[in-house]
PDB file of C-alpha atoms in Angstrom:
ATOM      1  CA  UNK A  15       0.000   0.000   0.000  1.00  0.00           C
ATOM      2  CA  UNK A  16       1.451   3.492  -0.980  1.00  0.00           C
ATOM      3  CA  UNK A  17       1.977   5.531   2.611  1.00  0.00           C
ATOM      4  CA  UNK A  18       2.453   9.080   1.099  1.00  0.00           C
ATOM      5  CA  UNK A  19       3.903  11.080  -2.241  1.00  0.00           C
ATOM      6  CA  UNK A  20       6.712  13.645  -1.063  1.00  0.00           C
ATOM      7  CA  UNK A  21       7.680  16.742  -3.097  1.00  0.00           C
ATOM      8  CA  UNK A  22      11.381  16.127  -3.288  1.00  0.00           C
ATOM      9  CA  UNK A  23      13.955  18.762  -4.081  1.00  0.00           C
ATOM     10  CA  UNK A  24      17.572  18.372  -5.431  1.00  0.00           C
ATOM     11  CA  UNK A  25      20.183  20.718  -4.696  1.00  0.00           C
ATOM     12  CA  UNK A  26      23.768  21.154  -6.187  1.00  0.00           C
ATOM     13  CA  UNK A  27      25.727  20.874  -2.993  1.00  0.00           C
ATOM     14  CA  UNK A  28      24.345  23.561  -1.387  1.00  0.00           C
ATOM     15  CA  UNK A  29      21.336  21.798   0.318  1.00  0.00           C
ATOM     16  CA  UNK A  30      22.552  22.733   3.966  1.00  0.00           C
ATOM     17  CA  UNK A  31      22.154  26.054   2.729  1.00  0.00           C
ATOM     18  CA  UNK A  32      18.508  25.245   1.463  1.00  0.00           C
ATOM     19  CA  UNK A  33      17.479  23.672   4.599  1.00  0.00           C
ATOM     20  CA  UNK A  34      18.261  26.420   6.542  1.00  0.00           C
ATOM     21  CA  UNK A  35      16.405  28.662   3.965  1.00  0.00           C
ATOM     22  CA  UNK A  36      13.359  27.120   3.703  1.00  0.00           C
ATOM     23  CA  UNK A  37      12.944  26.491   7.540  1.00  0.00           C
ATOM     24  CA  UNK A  38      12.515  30.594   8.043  1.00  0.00           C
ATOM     25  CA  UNK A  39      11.286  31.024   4.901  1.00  0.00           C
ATOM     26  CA  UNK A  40       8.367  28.815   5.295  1.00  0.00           C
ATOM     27  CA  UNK A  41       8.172  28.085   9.138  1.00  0.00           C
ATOM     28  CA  UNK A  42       8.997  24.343   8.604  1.00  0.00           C
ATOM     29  CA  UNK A  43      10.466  22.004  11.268  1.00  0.00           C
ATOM     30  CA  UNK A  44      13.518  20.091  10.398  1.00  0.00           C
ATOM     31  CA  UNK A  45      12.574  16.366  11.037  1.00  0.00           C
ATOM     32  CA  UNK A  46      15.617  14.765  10.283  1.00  0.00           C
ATOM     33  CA  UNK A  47      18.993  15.399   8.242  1.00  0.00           C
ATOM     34  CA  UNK A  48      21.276  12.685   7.341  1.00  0.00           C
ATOM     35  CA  UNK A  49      24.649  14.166   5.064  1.00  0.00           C
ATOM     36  CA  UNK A  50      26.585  11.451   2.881  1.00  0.00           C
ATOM     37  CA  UNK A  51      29.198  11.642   5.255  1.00  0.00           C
ATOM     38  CA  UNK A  52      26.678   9.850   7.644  1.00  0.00           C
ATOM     39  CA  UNK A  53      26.720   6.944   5.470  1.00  0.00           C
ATOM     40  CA  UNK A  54      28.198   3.475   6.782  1.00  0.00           C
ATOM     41  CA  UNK A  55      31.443   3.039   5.562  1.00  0.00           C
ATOM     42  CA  UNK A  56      32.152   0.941   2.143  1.00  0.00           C
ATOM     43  CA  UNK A  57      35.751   0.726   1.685  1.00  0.00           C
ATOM     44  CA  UNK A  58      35.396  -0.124  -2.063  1.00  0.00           C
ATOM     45  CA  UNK A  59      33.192   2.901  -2.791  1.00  0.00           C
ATOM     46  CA  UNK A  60      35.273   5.864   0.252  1.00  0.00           C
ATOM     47  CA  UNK A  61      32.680   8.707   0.465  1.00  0.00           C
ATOM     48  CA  UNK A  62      34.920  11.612  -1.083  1.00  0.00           C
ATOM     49  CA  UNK A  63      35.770  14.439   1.350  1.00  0.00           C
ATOM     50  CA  UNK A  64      34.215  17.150  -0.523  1.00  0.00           C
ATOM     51  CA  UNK A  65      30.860  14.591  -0.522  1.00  0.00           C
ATOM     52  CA  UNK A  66      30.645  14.537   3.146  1.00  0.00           C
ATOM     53  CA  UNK A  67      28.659  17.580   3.926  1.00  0.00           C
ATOM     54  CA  UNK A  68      26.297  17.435   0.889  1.00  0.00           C
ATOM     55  CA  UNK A  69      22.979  16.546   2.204  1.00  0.00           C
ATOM     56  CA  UNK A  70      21.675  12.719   1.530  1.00  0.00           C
ATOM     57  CA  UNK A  71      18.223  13.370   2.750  1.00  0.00           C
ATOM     58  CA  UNK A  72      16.598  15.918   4.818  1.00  0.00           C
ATOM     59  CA  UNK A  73      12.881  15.822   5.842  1.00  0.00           C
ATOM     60  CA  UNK A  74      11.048  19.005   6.647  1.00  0.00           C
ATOM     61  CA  UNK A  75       7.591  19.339   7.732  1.00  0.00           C
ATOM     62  CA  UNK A  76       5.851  22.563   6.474  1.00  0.00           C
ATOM     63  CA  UNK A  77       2.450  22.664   8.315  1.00  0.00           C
ATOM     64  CA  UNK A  78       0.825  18.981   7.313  1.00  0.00           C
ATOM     65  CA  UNK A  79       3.149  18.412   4.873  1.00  0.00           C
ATOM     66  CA  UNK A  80       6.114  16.714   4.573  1.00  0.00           C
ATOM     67  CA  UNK A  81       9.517  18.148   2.136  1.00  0.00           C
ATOM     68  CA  UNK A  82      12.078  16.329   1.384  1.00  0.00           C
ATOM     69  CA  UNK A  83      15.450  17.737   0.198  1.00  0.00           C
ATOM     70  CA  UNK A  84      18.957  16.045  -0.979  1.00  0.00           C
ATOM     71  CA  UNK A  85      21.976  17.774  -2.846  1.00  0.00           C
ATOM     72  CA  UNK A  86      23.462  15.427  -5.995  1.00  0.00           C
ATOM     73  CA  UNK A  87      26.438  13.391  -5.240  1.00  0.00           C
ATOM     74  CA  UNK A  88      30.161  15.314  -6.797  1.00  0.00           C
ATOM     75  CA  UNK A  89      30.332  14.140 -10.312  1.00  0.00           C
ATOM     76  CA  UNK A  90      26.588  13.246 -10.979  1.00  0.00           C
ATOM     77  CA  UNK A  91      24.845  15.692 -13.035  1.00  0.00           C
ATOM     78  CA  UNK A  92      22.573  18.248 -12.334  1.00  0.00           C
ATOM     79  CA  UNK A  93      20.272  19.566 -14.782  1.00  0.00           C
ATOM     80  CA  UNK A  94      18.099  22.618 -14.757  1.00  0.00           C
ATOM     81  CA  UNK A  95      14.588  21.539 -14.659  1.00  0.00           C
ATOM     82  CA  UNK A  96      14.866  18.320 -11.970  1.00  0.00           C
ATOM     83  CA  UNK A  97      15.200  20.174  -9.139  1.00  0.00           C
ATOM     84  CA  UNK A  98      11.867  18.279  -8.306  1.00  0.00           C
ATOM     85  CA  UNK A  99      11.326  14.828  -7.819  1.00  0.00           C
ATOM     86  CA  UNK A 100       8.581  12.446  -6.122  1.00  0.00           C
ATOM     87  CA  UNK A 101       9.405  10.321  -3.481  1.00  0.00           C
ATOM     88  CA  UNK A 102       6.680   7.336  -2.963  1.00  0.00           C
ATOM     89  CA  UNK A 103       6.685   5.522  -0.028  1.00  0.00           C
ATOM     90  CA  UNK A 104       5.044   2.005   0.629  1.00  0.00           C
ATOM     91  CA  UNK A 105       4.439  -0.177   3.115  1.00  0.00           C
ATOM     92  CA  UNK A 106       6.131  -3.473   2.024  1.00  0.00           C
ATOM     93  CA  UNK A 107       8.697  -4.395  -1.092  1.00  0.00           C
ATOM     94  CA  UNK A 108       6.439  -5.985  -3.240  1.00  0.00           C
ATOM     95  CA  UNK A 109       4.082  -2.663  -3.828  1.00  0.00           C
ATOM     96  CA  UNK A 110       7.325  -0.742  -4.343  1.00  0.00           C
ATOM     97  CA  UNK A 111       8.753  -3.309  -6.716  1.00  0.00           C
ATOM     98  CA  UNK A 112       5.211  -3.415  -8.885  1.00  0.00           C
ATOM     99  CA  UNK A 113       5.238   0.729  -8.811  1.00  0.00           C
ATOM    100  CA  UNK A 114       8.684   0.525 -10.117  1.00  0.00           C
ATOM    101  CA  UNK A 115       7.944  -1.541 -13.065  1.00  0.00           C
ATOM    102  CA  UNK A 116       4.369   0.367 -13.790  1.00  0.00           C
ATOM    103  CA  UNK A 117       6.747   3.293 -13.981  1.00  0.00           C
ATOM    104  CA  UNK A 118       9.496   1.595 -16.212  1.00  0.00           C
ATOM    105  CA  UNK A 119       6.895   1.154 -18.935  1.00  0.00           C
ATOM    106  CA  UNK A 120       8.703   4.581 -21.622  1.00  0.00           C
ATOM    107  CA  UNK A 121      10.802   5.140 -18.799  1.00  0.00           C
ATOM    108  CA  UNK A 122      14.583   5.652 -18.023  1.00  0.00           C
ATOM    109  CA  UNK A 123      15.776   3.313 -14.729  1.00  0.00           C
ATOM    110  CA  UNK A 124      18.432   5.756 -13.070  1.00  0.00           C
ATOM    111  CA  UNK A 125      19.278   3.397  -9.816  1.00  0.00           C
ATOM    112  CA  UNK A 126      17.373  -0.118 -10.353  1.00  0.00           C
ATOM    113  CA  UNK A 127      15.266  -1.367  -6.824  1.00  0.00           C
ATOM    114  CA  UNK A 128      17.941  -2.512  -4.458  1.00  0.00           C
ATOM    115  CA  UNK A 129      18.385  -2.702  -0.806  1.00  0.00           C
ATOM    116  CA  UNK A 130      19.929   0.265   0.897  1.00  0.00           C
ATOM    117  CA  UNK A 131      20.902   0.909   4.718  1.00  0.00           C
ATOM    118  CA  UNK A 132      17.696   3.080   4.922  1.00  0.00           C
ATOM    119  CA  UNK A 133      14.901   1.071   2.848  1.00  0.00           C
ATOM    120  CA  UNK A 134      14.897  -2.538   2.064  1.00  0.00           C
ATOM    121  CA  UNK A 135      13.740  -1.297  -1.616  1.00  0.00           C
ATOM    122  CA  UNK A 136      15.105   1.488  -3.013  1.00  0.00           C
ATOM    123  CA  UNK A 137      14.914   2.732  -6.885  1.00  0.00           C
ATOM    124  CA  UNK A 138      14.961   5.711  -8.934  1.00  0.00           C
ATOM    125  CA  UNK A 139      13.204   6.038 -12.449  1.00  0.00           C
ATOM    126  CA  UNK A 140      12.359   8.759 -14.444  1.00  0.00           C
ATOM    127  CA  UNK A 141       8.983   7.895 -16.493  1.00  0.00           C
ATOM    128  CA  UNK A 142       7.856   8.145 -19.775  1.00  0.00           C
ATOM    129  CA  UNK A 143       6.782  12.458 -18.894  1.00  0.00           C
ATOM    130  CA  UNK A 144      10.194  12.942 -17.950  1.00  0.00           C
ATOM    131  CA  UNK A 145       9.032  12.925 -14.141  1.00  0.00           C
ATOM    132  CA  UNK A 146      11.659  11.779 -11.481  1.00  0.00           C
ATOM    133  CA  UNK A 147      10.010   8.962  -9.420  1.00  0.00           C
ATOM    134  CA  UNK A 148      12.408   7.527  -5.825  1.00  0.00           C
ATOM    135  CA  UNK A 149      10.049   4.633  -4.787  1.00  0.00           C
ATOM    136  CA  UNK A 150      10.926   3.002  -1.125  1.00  0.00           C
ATOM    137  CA  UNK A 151       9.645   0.815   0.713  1.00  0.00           C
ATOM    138  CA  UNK A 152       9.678   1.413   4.749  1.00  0.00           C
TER     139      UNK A 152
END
């Protein structure tokens, strides 16, 4: 069962700067803020130094709704116009997995469903509109 649809922005390293921003600008309460420096260690993929700041996920409530924010990694691209993306959020793998492959249908798979340390299903696929879906499973 889907749990909620997030607005999701993407910043170009300066989402700590963002956060900050939008909680006066819009009264919202910082939830939670995880950087990629707070990442479990993988020594075959280091986090680089100028990575560990950059914001991996922040989660701001503004009134009754929820925001979600993340910079890109260094070295992935940014492009003008996906600042925005959807985050869905289910209740189990399976949904997550079928929404995934509804989505694929014209679409571009940018990270494939996988397990991460924060969701045990975790994708990223931009549909057939050119909208930016993250679909996770809690």
């Amino acid at each position: 069962m889907i749990k909620g649809i997030y607005p999701y922005l993407v910043t170009n390293g300066n989402g700590q700067e963002a956060v900050k921003f939008y909680e006066r600008a819009l009264n919202a309460k910082v939830l939670g803020l995880q950087t990629f420096g707070d990442m479990p260690d993988n020594p075959e993929h280091p986090t680089p130094e100028e990575a560990k700041n950059r914001v991996m996920n922040a989660h701001l409530k503004v009134g009754d709704t929820d925001l979600m924010l993340s910079d890109t990694f260094p070295g992935m691209p940014y492009q003008t116009g996906d600042q925005v993306t959807i985050a869905l959020i289910t209740d189990d793998i399976a949904t997550s997995k079928e929404i995934f492959e509804n989505l694929r249908e014209g679409g571009n798979v940018i990270m494939e469903m996988q397990e991460t340390f924060w969701s045990p299903s975790y994708g990223q696929i931009k549909d057939k509109y050119g909208v930016t879906w993250q679909i996770s499973a809690m």
